[in-house]
Coordinates of C-alpha atoms in Angstrom, one line a residue:
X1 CA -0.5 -15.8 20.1
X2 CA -1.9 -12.3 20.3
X3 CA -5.3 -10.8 20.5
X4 CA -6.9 -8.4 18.5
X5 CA -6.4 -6.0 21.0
X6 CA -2.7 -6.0 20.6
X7 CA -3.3 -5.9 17.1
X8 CA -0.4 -3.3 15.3
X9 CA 0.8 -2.2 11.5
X10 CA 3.8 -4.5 10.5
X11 CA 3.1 -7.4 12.4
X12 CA 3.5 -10.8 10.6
X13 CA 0.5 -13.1 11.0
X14 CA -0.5 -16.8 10.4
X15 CA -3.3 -16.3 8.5
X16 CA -5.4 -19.7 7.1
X17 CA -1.7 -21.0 7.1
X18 CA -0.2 -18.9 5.5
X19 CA 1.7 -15.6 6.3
X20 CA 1.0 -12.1 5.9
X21 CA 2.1 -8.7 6.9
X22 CA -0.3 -6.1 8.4
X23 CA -0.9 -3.0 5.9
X24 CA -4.0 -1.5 7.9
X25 CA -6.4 -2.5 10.6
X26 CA -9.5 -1.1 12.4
X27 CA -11.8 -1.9 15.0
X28 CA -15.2 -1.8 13.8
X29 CA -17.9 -1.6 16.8
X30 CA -21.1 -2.5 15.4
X31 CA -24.7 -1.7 17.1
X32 CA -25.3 -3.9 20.2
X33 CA -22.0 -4.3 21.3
X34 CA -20.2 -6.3 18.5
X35 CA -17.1 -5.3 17.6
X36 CA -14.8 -6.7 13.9
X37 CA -11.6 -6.5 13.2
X38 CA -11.1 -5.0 9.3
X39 CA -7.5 -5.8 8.0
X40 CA -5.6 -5.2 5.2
X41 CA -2.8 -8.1 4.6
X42 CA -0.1 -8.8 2.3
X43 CA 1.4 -12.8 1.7
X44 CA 4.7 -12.2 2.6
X45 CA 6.1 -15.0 -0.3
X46 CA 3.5 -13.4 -2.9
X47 CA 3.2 -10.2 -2.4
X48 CA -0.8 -10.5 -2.7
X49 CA -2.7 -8.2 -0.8
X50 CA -6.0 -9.6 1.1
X51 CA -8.7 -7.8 3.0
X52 CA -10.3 -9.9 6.0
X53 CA -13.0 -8.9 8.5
X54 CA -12.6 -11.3 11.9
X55 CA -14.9 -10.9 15.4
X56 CA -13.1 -8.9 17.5
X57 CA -11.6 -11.4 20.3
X58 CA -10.1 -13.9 17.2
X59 CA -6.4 -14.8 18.3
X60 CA -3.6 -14.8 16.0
X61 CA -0.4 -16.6 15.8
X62 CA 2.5 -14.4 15.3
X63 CA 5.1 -15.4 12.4
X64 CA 8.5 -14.8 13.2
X65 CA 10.4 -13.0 10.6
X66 CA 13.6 -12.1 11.0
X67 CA 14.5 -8.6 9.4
X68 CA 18.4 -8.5 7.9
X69 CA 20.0 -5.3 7.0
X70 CA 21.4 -5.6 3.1
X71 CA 22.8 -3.3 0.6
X72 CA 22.0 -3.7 -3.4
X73 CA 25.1 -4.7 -5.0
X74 CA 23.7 -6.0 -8.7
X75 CA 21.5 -8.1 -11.1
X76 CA 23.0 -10.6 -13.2
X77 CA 19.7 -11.1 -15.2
X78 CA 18.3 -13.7 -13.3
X79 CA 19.1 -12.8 -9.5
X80 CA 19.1 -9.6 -7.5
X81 CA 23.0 -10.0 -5.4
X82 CA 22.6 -8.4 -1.7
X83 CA 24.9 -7.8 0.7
X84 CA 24.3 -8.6 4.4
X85 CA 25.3 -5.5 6.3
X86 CA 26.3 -6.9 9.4
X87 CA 28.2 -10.2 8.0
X88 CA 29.2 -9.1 5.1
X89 CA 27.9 -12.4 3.6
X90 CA 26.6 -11.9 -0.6
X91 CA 22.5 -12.6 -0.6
X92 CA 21.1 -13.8 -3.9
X93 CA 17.6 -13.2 -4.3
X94 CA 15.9 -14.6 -7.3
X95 CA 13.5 -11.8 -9.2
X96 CA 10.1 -13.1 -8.8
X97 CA 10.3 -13.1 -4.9
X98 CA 11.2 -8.8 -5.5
X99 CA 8.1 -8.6 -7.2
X100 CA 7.1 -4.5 -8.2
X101 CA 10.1 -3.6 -5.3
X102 CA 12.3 -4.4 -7.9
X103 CA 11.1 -1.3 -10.0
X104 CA 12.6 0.7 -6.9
X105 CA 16.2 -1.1 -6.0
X106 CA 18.8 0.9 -7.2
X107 CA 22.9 0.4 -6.9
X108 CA 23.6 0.8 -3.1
X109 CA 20.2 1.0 -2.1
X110 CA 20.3 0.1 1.9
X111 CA 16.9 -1.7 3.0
X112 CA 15.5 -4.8 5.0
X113 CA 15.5 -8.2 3.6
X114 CA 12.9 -10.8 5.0
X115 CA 13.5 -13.9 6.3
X116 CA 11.2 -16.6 7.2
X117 CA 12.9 -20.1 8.0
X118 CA 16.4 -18.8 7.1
X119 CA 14.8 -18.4 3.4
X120 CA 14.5 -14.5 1.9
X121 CA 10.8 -14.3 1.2
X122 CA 10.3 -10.2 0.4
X123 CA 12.1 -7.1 1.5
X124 CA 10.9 -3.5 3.1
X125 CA 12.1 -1.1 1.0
X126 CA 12.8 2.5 2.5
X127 CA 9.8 5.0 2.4
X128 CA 11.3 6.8 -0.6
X129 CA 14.0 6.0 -3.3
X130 CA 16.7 8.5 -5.0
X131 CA 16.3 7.2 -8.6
X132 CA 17.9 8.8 -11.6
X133 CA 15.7 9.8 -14.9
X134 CA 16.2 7.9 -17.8
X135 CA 14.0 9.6 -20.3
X136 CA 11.3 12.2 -20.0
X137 CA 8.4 13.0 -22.1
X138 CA 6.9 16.3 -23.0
X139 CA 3.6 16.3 -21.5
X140 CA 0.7 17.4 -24.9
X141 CA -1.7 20.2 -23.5
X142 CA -3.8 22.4 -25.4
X143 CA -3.2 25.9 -26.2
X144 CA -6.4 27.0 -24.3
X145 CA -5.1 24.6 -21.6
X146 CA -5.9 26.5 -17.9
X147 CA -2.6 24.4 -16.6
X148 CA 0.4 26.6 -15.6
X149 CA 3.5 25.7 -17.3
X150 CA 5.2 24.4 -13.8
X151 CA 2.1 22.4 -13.1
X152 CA 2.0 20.5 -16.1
X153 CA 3.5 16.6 -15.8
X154 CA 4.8 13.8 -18.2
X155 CA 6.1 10.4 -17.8
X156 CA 9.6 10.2 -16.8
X157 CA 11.3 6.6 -17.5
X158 CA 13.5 5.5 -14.5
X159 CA 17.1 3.7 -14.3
X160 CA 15.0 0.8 -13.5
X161 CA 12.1 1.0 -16.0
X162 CA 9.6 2.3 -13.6
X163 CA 7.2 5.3 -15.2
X164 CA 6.7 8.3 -13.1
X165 CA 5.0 11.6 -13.9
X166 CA 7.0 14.3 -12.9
X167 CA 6.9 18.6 -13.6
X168 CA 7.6 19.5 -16.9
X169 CA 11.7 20.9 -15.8
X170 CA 12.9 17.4 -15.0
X171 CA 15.2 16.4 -17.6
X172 CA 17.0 13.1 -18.3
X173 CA 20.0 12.3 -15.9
X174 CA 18.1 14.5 -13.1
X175 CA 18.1 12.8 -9.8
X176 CA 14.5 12.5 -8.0
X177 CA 13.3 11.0 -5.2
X178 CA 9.8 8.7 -5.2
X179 CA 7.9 7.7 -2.8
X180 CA 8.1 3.8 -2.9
X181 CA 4.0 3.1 -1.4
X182 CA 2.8 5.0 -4.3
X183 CA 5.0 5.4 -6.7
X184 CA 4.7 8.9 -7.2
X185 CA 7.2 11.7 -7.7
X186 CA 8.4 13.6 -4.5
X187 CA 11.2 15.8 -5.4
X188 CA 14.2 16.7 -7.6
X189 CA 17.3 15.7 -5.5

């Protein structure tokens, strides 16, 4: 068990009996002294994301999740195939646990499978993803358009079928990097 006051981003709680991962927090003093906890959680099986507002000195029981380094090896259409980093042993996950992370994994992509009870229930994927552009689309804009040309972005359809607007100069089999919180486009790699 752990108070609110040890409260931290990441940690994996037992929440109305269920668990969830810590997105955000904050401590909320309120006139006269009270004081809230304000949390933003996601299920770790579901991938649902909760907000919850608890008094301040509410306990919580920790979940423990072990975290297991893999590397991507392939889908065969119904499973995403892992393998464990430090054994060597091949991981199959099936697609619905992956939820939207599976718009991000990508051949050899090295990232943290969780395990809850032995049994993969979601993985951490890295901050940002090198992905490679499938297809790009020219972005319309007026002649009178104030937009410089550099400025201007389209969608661009990933290896993996995830739509990202990028600048105007990527081009199909271009190499970029996205951030994998937002989805956004970083950088051309």
């Amino acid at each position: 068990m752990i108070s609110s006051n040890e409260m931290k981003k990441g940690l994996t709680l037992e929440i109305e009996g269920e668990p969830y991962t810590v997105l955000e927090w904050q401590h909320v003093e309120e006139g006269r002294g009270s004081a809230n906890i304000r949390m933003k959680l996601r299920h770790l099986r579901t991938g649902a994301i909760i907000e919850r507002t608890l008094d301040a000195g509410h306990k919580f029981r920790l979940v423990p999740v072990e975290r297991r380094p893999v590397t991507f090896m392939f889908w065969d259409g119904d499973f995403y195939h892992f393998m464990d980093t430090d054994t060597q042993d091949e991981i199959s996950v099936p697609v619905e646990m992956l939820g939207e992370a599976r718009k991000y994994i990508v051949d050899n992509l090295q990232l943290d499978l969780l395990l809850l009870n032995d049994e993969p229930v979601a993985v951490d994927l890295p901050e940002s993803v090198v992905m490679r552009v499938k297809e790009t689309e020219i972005p319309k804009v007026g002649t009178e358009s104030h937009y410089k040309h550099a400025t201007v972005e389209g969608p661009a359809r990933i290896e993996t079928g995830l739509v990202v607007l990028v600048p105007q100069f990527i081009s199909p089999g271009d190499l970029i990097r996205v951030n994998t919180r937002n989805g956004e486009y970083m950088e051309r790699v």
